[in-house]
XYZ file of C-alpha atoms in Angstrom:
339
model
C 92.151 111.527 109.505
C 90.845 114.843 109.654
C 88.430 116.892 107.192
C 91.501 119.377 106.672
C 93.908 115.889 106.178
C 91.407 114.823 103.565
C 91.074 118.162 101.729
C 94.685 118.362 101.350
C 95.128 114.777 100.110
C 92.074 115.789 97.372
C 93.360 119.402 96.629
C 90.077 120.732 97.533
C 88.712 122.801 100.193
C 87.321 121.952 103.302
C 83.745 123.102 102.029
C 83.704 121.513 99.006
C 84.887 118.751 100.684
C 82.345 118.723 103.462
C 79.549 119.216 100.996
C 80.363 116.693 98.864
C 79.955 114.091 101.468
C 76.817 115.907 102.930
C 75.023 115.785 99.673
C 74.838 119.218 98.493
C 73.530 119.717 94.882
C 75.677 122.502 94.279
C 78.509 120.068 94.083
C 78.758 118.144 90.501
C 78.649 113.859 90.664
C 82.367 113.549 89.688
C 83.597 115.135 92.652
C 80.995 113.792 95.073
C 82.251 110.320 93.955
C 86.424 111.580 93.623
C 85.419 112.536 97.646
C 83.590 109.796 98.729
C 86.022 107.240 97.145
C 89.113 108.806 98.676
C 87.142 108.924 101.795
C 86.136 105.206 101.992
C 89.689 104.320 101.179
C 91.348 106.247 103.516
C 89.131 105.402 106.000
C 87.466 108.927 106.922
C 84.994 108.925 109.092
C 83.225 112.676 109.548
C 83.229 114.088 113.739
C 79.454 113.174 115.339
C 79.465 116.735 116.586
C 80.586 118.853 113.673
C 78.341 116.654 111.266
C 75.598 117.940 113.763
C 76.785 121.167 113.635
C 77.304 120.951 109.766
C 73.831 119.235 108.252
C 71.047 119.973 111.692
C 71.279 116.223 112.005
C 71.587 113.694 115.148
C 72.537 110.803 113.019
C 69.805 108.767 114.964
C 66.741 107.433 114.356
C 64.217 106.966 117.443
C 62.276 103.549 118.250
C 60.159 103.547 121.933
C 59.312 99.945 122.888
C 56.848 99.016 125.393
C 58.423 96.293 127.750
C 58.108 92.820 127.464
C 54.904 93.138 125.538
C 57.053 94.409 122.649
C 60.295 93.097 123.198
C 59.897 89.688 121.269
C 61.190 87.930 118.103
C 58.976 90.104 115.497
C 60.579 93.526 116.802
C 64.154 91.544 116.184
C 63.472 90.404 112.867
C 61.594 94.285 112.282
C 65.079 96.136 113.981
C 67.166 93.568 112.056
C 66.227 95.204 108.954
C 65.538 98.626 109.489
C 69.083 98.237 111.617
C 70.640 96.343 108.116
C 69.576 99.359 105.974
C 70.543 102.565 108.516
C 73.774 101.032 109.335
C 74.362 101.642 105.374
C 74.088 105.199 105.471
C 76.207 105.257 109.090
C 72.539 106.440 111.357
C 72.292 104.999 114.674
C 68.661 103.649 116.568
C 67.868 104.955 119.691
C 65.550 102.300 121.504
C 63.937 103.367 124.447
C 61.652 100.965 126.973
C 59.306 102.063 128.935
C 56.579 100.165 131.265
C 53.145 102.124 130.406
C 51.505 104.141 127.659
C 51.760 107.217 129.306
C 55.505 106.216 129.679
C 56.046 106.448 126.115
C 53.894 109.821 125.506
C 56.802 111.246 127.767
C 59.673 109.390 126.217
C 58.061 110.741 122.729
C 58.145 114.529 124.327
C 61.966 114.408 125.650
C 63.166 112.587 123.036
C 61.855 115.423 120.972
C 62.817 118.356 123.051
C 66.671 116.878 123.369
C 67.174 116.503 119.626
C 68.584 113.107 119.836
C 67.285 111.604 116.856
C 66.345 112.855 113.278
C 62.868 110.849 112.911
C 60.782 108.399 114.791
C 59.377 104.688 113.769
C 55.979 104.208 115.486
C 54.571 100.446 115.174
C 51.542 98.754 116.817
C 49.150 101.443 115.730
C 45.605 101.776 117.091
C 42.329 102.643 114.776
C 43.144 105.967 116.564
C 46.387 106.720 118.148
C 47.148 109.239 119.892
C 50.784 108.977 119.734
C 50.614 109.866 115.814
C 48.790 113.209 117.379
C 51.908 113.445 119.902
C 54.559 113.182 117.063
C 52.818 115.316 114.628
C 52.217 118.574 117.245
C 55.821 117.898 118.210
C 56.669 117.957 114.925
C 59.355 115.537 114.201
C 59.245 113.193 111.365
C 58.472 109.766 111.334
C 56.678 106.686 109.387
C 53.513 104.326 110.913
C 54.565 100.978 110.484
C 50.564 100.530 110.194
C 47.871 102.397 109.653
C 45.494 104.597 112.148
C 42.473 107.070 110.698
C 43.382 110.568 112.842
C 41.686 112.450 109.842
C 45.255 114.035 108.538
C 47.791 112.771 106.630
C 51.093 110.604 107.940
C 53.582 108.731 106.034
C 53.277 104.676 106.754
C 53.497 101.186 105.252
C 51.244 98.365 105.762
C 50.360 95.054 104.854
C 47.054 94.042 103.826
C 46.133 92.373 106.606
C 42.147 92.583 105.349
C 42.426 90.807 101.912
C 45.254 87.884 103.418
C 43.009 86.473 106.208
C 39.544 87.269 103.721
C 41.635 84.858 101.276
C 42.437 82.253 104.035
C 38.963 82.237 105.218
C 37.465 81.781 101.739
C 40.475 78.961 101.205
C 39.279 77.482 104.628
C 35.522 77.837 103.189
C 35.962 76.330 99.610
C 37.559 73.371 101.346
C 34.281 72.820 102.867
C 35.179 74.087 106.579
C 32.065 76.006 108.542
C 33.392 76.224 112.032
C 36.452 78.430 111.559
C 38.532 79.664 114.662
C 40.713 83.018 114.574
C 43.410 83.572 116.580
C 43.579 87.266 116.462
C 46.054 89.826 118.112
C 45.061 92.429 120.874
C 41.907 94.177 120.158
C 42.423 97.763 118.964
C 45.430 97.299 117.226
C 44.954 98.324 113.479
C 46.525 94.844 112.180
C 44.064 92.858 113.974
C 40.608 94.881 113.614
C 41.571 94.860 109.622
C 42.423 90.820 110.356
C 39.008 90.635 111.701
C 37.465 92.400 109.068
C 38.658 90.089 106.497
C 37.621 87.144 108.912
C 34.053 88.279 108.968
C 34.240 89.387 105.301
C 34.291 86.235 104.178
C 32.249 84.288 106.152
C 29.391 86.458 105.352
C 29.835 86.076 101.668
C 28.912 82.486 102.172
C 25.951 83.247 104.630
C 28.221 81.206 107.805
C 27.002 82.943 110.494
C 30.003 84.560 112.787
C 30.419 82.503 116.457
C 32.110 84.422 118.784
C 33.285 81.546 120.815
C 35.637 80.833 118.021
C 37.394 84.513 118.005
C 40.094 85.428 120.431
C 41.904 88.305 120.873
C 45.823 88.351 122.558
C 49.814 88.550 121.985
C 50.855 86.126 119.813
C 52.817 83.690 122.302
C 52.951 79.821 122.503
C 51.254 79.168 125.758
C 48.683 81.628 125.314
C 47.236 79.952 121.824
C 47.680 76.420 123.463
C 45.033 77.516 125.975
C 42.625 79.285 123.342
C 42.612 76.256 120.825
C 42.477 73.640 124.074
C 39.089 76.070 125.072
C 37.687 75.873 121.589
C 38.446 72.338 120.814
C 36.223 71.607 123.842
C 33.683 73.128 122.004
C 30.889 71.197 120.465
C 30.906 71.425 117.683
C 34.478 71.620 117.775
C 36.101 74.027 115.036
C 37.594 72.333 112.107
C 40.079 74.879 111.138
C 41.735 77.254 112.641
C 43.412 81.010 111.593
C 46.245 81.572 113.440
C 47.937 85.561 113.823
C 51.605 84.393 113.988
C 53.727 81.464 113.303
C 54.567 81.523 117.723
C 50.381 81.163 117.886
C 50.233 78.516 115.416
C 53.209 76.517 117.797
C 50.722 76.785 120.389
C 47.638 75.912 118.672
C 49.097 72.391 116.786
C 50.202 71.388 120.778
C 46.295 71.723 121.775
C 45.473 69.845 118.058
C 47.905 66.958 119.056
C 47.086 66.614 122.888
C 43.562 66.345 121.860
C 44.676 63.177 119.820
C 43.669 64.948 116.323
C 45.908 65.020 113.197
C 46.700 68.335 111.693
C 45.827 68.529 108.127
C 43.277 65.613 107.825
C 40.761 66.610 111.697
C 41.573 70.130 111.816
C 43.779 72.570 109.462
C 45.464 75.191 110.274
C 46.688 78.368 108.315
C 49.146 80.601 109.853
C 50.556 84.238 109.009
C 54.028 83.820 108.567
C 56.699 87.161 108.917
C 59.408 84.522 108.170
C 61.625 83.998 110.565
C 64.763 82.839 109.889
C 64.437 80.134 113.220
C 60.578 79.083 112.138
C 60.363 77.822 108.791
C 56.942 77.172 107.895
C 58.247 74.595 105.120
C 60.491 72.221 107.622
C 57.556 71.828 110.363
C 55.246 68.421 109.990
C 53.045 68.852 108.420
C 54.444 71.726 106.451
C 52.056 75.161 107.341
C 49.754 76.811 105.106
C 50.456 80.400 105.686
C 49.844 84.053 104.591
C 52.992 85.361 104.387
C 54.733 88.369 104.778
C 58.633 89.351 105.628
C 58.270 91.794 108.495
C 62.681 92.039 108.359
C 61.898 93.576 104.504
C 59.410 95.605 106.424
C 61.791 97.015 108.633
C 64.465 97.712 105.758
C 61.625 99.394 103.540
C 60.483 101.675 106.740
C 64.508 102.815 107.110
C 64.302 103.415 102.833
C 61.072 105.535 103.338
C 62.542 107.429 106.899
C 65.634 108.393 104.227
C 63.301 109.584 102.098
C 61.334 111.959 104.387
C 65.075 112.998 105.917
C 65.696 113.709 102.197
C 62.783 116.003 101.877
C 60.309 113.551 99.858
C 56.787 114.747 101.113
C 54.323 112.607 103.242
C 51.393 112.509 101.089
C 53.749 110.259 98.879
C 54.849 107.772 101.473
C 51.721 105.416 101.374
C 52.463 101.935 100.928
C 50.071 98.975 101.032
C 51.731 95.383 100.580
C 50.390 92.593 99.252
C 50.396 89.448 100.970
C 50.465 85.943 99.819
C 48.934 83.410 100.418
C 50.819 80.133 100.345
C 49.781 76.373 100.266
C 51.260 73.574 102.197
C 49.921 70.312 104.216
C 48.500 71.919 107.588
C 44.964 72.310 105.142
C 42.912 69.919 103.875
C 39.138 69.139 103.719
C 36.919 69.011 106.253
C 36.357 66.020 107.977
C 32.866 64.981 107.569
C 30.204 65.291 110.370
């Protein structure tokens, strides 16, 4: 059916028509519904082109991923949701890969100058990134799933990634734990220097004095905790609890726990952050896992909601959002085992 086919059928024109469907305010709510009624149930679906052509609009939203570093089950659960809540409103996302930093500067600059996409998602921010500079002198719009300090303002959401591992440190602590291990993600990234801040937070409120040795820094994989926690439960002292980034790290640190011939929950405990994945349920493992938790596929539909927004002409300065995250009890924690 075309726009002219569907104006007939309504008795309307094909402006009123098109800017019913487009959202025009000069067009009262009884016919915008009358229009997009009969268009739903005649199945009319507007031309790509002339909707460009009619609105200044791609349709697309932009998302540059940086190889396999990227590329693993937290950006699925993340594009599962923002995908969930664009598909809704009939916008497309454009993911492009690239192999290097500098890769993705130049993906950011074409993708602007060919007008592919409407806005931008940037994740994994650093304290300072650049590619919020990039973005902002190229002037397309787009959210920070994160936070980075670049001294002007940019629209993002964030978990509190400071007050959920302070908590689970000062849970760890009260329980009577000294020698507390973080499993952290890559240095520089905003999530994990406000992780770490939390971390150290807390143990200086109860005058534990910070060990290095116990602190490391890396992608949250499997085999990549395994050979952390195997390091650190070498250690003597060994630690007696351990903070783990993801629920994939906290896979790899209960294999070191059990080849070491320890029991989870009664020689070591273990809390996890959990962005609850669907495959990964903190509740079925054994022992059930302690956890912060936080739904990074809510994240993703939220950060579509807010790109909307912006599209829709709400302002940055009001797209600040700072999640709470909670902290959530379970058998992987229990008191430390005496000396």
């Amino acid at each position: 059916m075309r726009l002219k086919d569907l104006a007939e059928h309504l008795g309307l024109s094909q402006t009123t028509v098109s800017r019913a469907l487009n959202g025009y305010p000069e067009v009262n709510e009884a016919t915008r519904l009358r229009v997009a009624e009969t268009a739903a149930r005649l199945g009319y679906r507007p031309n790509a082109s002339a909707l460009r052509l009619a609105t200044g609009r791609s349709g697309a939203v932009g998302l540059v991923l940086r190889g396999a570093e990227e590329l693993g089950p937290h950006m699925s659960e993340f594009l599962a949701g923002m995908g969930g809540r664009m598909a809704t409103e009939e916008i497309d996302i454009l993911v492009t890969t690239v192999d290097s930093y500098a890769d993705e500067l130049a993906a950011y600059r074409r993708i602007a100058a060919s007008q592919k996409v409407d806005a931008i998602v940037l994740h994994s921010p650093k304290l300072v990134d650049e590619r919020v500079k990039l973005l902002k002198d190229l002037d397309i719009p787009f959210v920070l799933h994160g936070r980075t300090n670049i001294g002007e303002t940019v629209a993002w959401l964030d978990i509190d990634n400071t007050g959920a591992i302070e908590r689970a440190t000062t849970h760890l602590l009260d329980l009577g734990h000294r020698r507390i291990a973080l499993l952290n993600g890559l240095k520089g990234r905003t999530f994990a220097e406000h992780r770490e801040i939390g971390y150290l937070a807390a143990l200086s409120a109860r005058g534990v004095a910070f060990d290095p040795a116990l602190m490391g820094n890396s992608n949250f994989t499997d085999e990549v905790a395994f050979r952390y926690a195997q390091s650190m439960l070498e250690l003597r002292p060994r630690p007696t609890a351990f903070i783990a980034g993801s629920m994939m790290t906290a896979l790899g640190v209960f294999r070191a726990i059990r080849q070491a011939g320890l029991v989870l929950g009664k020689d070591v405990s273990m809390i996890a952050h959990d962005d609850v994945f669907p495959y990964l349920n903190a509740d079925n493992m054994y022992p059930t896992m302690s956890t912060t938790r936080s739904s990074i596929r809510q994240a993703g539909t939220r950060v579509a909601e807010l790109i909307l927004q912006i599209l829709g002409g709400k302002k940055i300065e009001e797209v600040h959002e700072l999640w709470p995250v909670e902290l959530v009890l379970r058998e992987s924690t229990g008191p430390a085992p005496a000396s």
